[in-house]
Structures are given as structure tokens and as C-alpha cells.
Coordinates of C-alpha atoms in Angstrom, one line a residue:
M1 CA 40.0 -24.5 10.2
R2 CA 36.9 -25.9 8.1
K3 CA 34.6 -24.4 10.4
I4 CA 36.3 -21.3 9.8
F5 CA 36.9 -21.2 5.9
Q6 CA 33.2 -22.5 6.0
V7 CA 32.2 -19.1 8.2
Y8 CA 34.0 -16.9 4.9
L9 CA 32.6 -18.8 2.2
L10 CA 29.6 -18.0 3.7
L11 CA 30.4 -14.2 4.1
F12 CA 31.4 -14.1 0.5
A13 CA 28.7 -15.6 -0.8
A14 CA 26.6 -13.0 1.5
S15 CA 28.4 -10.0 -0.4
V16 CA 28.3 -11.4 -3.3
T17 CA 24.6 -11.7 -3.5
E18 CA 24.1 -7.9 -1.9
S19 CA 26.4 -6.5 -4.8
F20 CA 24.0 -8.8 -7.7
A21 CA 21.5 -7.5 -6.0
Q22 CA 23.1 -3.7 -6.3
D23 CA 23.4 -3.8 -9.2
K24 CA 20.2 -4.9 -10.2
R25 CA 19.2 -1.6 -8.9
R26 CA 18.1 1.2 -11.2
H27 CA 17.6 4.6 -10.1
D28 CA 14.9 7.5 -11.1
T29 CA 15.8 11.3 -10.1
N30 CA 12.7 13.3 -10.6
Y31 CA 11.6 17.2 -9.7
N32 CA 8.0 18.1 -8.6
G33 CA 5.6 20.4 -6.7
W34 CA 3.4 19.6 -4.2
F35 CA 0.9 22.0 -3.5
M36 CA -1.1 21.2 -0.2
Y37 CA -4.0 22.9 1.8
F38 CA -4.7 21.5 5.7
G39 CA -7.5 22.7 8.0
T40 CA -7.7 21.0 11.3
H41 CA -11.8 22.7 12.5
K42 CA -13.1 22.4 15.9
L43 CA -15.9 20.8 16.5
T44 CA -16.0 20.9 20.4
D45 CA -12.9 21.0 23.2
K46 CA -12.5 17.2 22.3
W47 CA -13.9 16.7 19.1
G48 CA -12.6 18.2 15.3
L49 CA -12.7 17.6 11.6
H50 CA -9.3 17.1 9.6
T51 CA -9.3 18.0 6.2
E52 CA -7.1 18.1 4.0
F53 CA -6.1 18.3 -0.2
Q54 CA -2.7 18.0 -1.8
L55 CA -1.9 18.6 -6.1
R56 CA 1.1 16.8 -6.8
R57 CA 2.8 17.9 -9.8
Y58 CA 5.6 16.2 -11.8
H59 CA 8.6 18.6 -13.3
V60 CA 7.4 21.0 -10.5
I61 CA 4.3 21.9 -11.9
S62 CA 3.3 21.5 -15.8
D63 CA 2.4 17.4 -15.6
A64 CA -0.3 15.5 -13.2
Q65 CA 1.7 12.9 -10.5
Q66 CA -1.3 12.4 -7.8
F67 CA -4.1 14.6 -6.1
M68 CA -5.1 13.1 -3.4
P69 CA -8.0 14.8 -0.5
R70 CA -7.9 13.6 2.8
V71 CA -10.7 13.8 5.3
A72 CA -10.7 12.2 9.3
L73 CA -12.3 12.7 12.9
T74 CA -10.2 13.8 15.3
Y75 CA -10.4 13.6 19.3
N76 CA -7.7 15.4 21.5
L77 CA -6.2 13.1 24.6
S78 CA -4.8 16.0 25.8
D79 CA -3.4 19.4 25.3
R80 CA -0.2 17.4 23.9
A81 CA -1.9 13.8 22.6
S82 CA -4.7 13.3 20.3
V83 CA -5.5 10.6 17.7
A84 CA -7.4 10.4 14.6
G85 CA -9.3 7.6 12.3
G86 CA -10.2 8.8 8.5
Y87 CA -10.1 8.2 4.4
A88 CA -8.2 9.9 1.8
Y89 CA -8.4 8.9 -2.1
V90 CA -5.0 8.8 -4.1
H91 CA -5.0 9.3 -7.8
T92 CA -1.5 8.3 -9.1
Y93 CA -0.4 9.2 -12.8
P94 CA 2.4 7.8 -14.7
Y95 CA 5.4 9.6 -14.4
G96 CA 9.6 9.2 -14.4
D97 CA 11.8 7.5 -16.1
N98 CA 10.1 3.7 -14.9
P99 CA 6.3 4.9 -15.4
A100 CA 3.1 3.3 -14.2
A101 CA 1.3 2.1 -17.6
D102 CA -1.7 4.3 -16.8
D103 CA -3.5 6.6 -14.3
F104 CA -4.5 4.5 -10.8
P105 CA -6.3 5.0 -8.2
E106 CA -6.3 3.8 -4.2
H107 CA -8.8 4.0 -1.4
R108 CA -6.7 4.6 2.3
T109 CA -8.1 4.2 5.3
Y110 CA -5.9 5.2 8.5
Q111 CA -5.9 5.7 12.2
Q112 CA -3.1 7.8 14.3
L113 CA -1.9 8.9 17.5
Q114 CA 0.1 12.4 17.6
L115 CA 1.8 14.0 20.5
K116 CA 3.3 17.3 21.3
D117 CA 6.5 17.7 23.5
P118 CA 7.8 20.9 23.2
Q119 CA 11.5 21.5 24.6
G120 CA 12.6 24.8 25.4
I121 CA 12.3 27.1 22.3
F122 CA 11.7 23.6 20.1
G123 CA 8.7 22.6 19.3
L124 CA 8.6 18.2 18.9
Q125 CA 5.9 16.6 17.4
H126 CA 5.3 12.7 16.9
R127 CA 3.2 11.2 14.7
F128 CA 2.1 7.3 14.6
R129 CA -0.1 6.7 11.3
L130 CA -1.3 2.6 10.5
E131 CA -2.7 2.4 6.7
Q132 CA -5.1 0.1 5.0
R133 CA -4.9 0.7 1.7
W134 CA -7.0 -0.8 -1.2
V135 CA -5.2 0.4 -4.7
K136 CA -6.4 -0.6 -8.4
F137 CA -2.4 -1.2 -10.1
A138 CA -2.4 -0.3 -13.8
G139 CA -3.6 -2.8 -15.9
A140 CA -5.3 -4.6 -13.0
D141 CA -8.7 -6.0 -12.8
D142 CA -9.1 -6.1 -9.1
Y143 CA -7.8 -3.9 -6.0
T144 CA -4.9 -4.6 -4.2
Y145 CA -5.1 -4.7 -0.4
L146 CA -1.9 -3.4 1.3
N147 CA -1.0 -2.7 4.8
R148 CA 1.6 0.6 5.8
V149 CA 2.9 2.0 8.9
R150 CA 4.2 5.1 9.3
Y151 CA 6.1 7.1 11.5
Q152 CA 7.0 10.9 11.3
F153 CA 9.5 13.0 13.8
K154 CA 8.8 16.9 13.2
T155 CA 10.4 20.0 14.6
T156 CA 9.6 23.6 14.4
L157 CA 11.8 26.6 15.9
P158 CA 10.8 30.4 16.2
L159 CA 13.5 33.0 14.4
A160 CA 12.2 35.9 15.7
G161 CA 12.5 34.6 20.0
P162 CA 11.6 32.1 21.9
T163 CA 8.4 31.0 20.6
I164 CA 6.3 31.6 17.2
E165 CA 3.9 34.4 17.7
D166 CA 2.2 36.2 15.2
K167 CA 3.5 37.4 11.9
E168 CA 6.6 36.0 12.5
F169 CA 9.0 33.6 10.4
Y170 CA 10.1 29.8 12.1
L171 CA 12.2 27.1 11.1
S172 CA 10.0 23.3 10.2
L173 CA 11.8 20.2 9.6
Y174 CA 10.5 16.7 9.4
D175 CA 11.4 13.2 8.9
E176 CA 9.0 10.7 7.7
V177 CA 9.5 6.9 7.3
F178 CA 7.4 4.4 6.1
V179 CA 7.2 0.7 6.5
N180 CA 5.1 -1.5 4.9
F181 CA 3.8 -5.0 6.3
G182 CA 1.3 -8.0 5.4
P183 CA 0.8 -10.5 3.1
N184 CA 0.7 -8.5 -0.4
V185 CA 3.9 -7.1 0.4
T186 CA 6.3 -8.3 -2.8
S187 CA 9.6 -7.3 -2.7
N188 CA 10.1 -4.2 -0.2
I189 CA 9.2 -4.0 3.3
F190 CA 10.6 -0.2 2.6
D191 CA 8.4 1.3 0.6
Q192 CA 9.9 4.9 1.2
N193 CA 11.3 8.3 3.7
R194 CA 10.6 11.6 3.6
A195 CA 13.0 14.3 4.9
Y196 CA 11.6 18.0 4.7
A197 CA 13.1 21.5 5.0
A198 CA 11.0 24.6 4.9
V199 CA 10.7 28.3 6.0
G200 CA 6.8 29.1 7.6
Y201 CA 5.3 32.1 8.4
R202 CA 2.4 32.6 10.8
F203 CA -0.4 34.6 10.1
H204 CA -2.0 33.6 13.3
Q205 CA -2.8 31.1 15.8
D206 CA -5.2 29.3 12.7
A207 CA -3.4 29.8 10.0
N208 CA 0.2 29.9 8.7
L209 CA 2.7 29.0 5.3
E210 CA 5.4 27.0 4.6
V211 CA 7.6 26.7 1.9
G212 CA 11.0 24.0 2.0
Y213 CA 12.1 21.3 -0.1
L214 CA 11.3 17.6 0.5
H215 CA 13.3 14.7 -0.5
Q216 CA 11.3 11.7 -1.2
H217 CA 13.1 8.3 -1.3
V218 CA 10.9 5.6 -2.4
A219 CA 11.2 1.7 -3.5
Q220 CA 8.8 0.7 -5.8
R221 CA 6.6 -2.5 -5.6
N222 CA 9.1 -4.0 -8.1
G223 CA 12.4 -4.2 -6.0
V224 CA 14.5 -3.3 -9.1
W225 CA 13.4 0.8 -9.4
F226 CA 14.0 3.3 -6.3
E227 CA 13.4 7.2 -6.8
S228 CA 14.9 10.5 -5.8
N229 CA 12.3 12.8 -5.8
H230 CA 13.2 16.5 -5.8
T231 CA 10.0 18.5 -4.6
L232 CA 9.1 21.9 -4.1
Q233 CA 6.2 22.0 -0.8
V234 CA 4.1 24.4 -0.6
G235 CA 1.8 24.1 2.2
L236 CA -1.0 26.3 3.6
T237 CA -2.9 25.7 6.9
Y238 CA -5.9 27.2 7.5
N239 CA -7.9 26.0 11.2
L240 CA -11.8 27.2 12.0
D241 CA -13.7 26.7 14.5
F242 CA -17.7 25.7 14.6
R243 CA -17.9 25.6 18.6
K244 CA -20.9 27.4 20.2
K245 CA -19.4 30.6 21.0
S246 CA -21.2 31.7 25.0
T247 CA -23.2 34.3 25.0
A248 CA -22.6 37.0 28.3
A249 CA -25.9 37.3 29.9
P250 CA -27.9 41.1 29.4
Q251 CA -27.2 43.2 32.7
P252 CA -30.7 43.9 34.3

């Protein structure tokens, strides 16, 4: 009987602790706009160069939130698998109900594995990304080193036939979870989750435009503030082919 009482006491204490932790949390709702360009350019049949620029705005468009250029070298393992390694610079400005004291920079390197898995009319994609981050938080004299891992599951669905063709619309959906790890993690292992839905239009094989909605749930490092960010996303993809074109031999 004593053991049963002790178990109930432990469960009660755990529930009280969890309730107290929930009471300490503060929630911040924001409305943002992310305007993005992506391009993965072919250098050879195997190698490519990924370029990217994101302009992120608070209050959808009126105020600065972040800007981020990113570049990476890519390598195609097969038609369905590729790896990449690259660098990103992120500059963050104060925004929301619990803003940073000032804007601050971040330098980031990353490694990535991307797998394509088409199933019928669904184009499925898995993306695994490992990030090394050097962040100089507002008011800090030095950079803080952080590790983060990300997993994204994405699917595309044609809206005008069994496959996505030129001059046709399609549906794009993804969910991506971010997890912190390493010695400098403070209050949260969970970093954020992004859920996305958009309508896309394919101009041709190497160009498309997507306009959609992203819900970003962010846990700030202090473990108290949690952001719920409703975000308009506009993304343009335009890929270039820099491979040498073969020329036909002249006829005698």
C-alpha cells in the first residue's frame, strides 16, 4: 500500500510541476511575410551550385525580421538522392512581444541529405540537415556555438493531371521539425516546427512559383516565450544549366 501511495505522490508531484511550467509560458502571435529565391544550378552531370536569398518581414511586409543569403555545393548520388554542404548568413532584427534587445548576426554551415521517393501522383521528398551555428546574441561580446538537426517531409501533388507539367498548377505541402543538441542548449531541445501549404505554378522544368501559408511554432531559448508565427510565403525557383553543350560534328 505504501508503494502505491508513493507512486501516486510522484505522479501528483510531476503533474504539479508540469502545470507550473505551463503557467510560466508566454505566447507571442506574429504575422510575417517571407519572400524567397532558390536556384540549384548544374555545373556538371553530378555537381551543382545552390544559391538562395530570403527576405523575411514582420507585419507581413512593413518591418524587418530577418534576411538570409545561402550557398551550397551539391552532388547527385543518383536520380533520387543528393548531398550538399554550404554556408548561410542570417541577420535577425527585433520583432514580436518579446523582442531581442538589438539586431544580431549568425554564421551557419550545414550538411544535407535529400531523398526523392515518388509514389503514384505524389512527389515525396525527405530532407535531413545538420547545422553548425555561430550566433552573436544581442548584447553579447562573443559568438555562441550551437548545433541543430532538421528533418523535412515534403509532398507535391499535380492539380491538372497525373504529373506536374509545364504551365500547370500543383499543390505543395511540408512539415519540418528542428531539434537543438550539444553543450550550449539552454531550456529547449525543441527549437521549432514549420507546417506549410502552398499552390505552385510550373513555368517550365527549371522555373516555378509558390505562394502559400506557413505556420511556424518557435520555442525561444529562455524556455518561457513561444512564438506562433502566421506567415505568407512567396518563393521563386529558377535553375540554370552551366554544363558545356556538346556541338554536333560538321557533315563532310
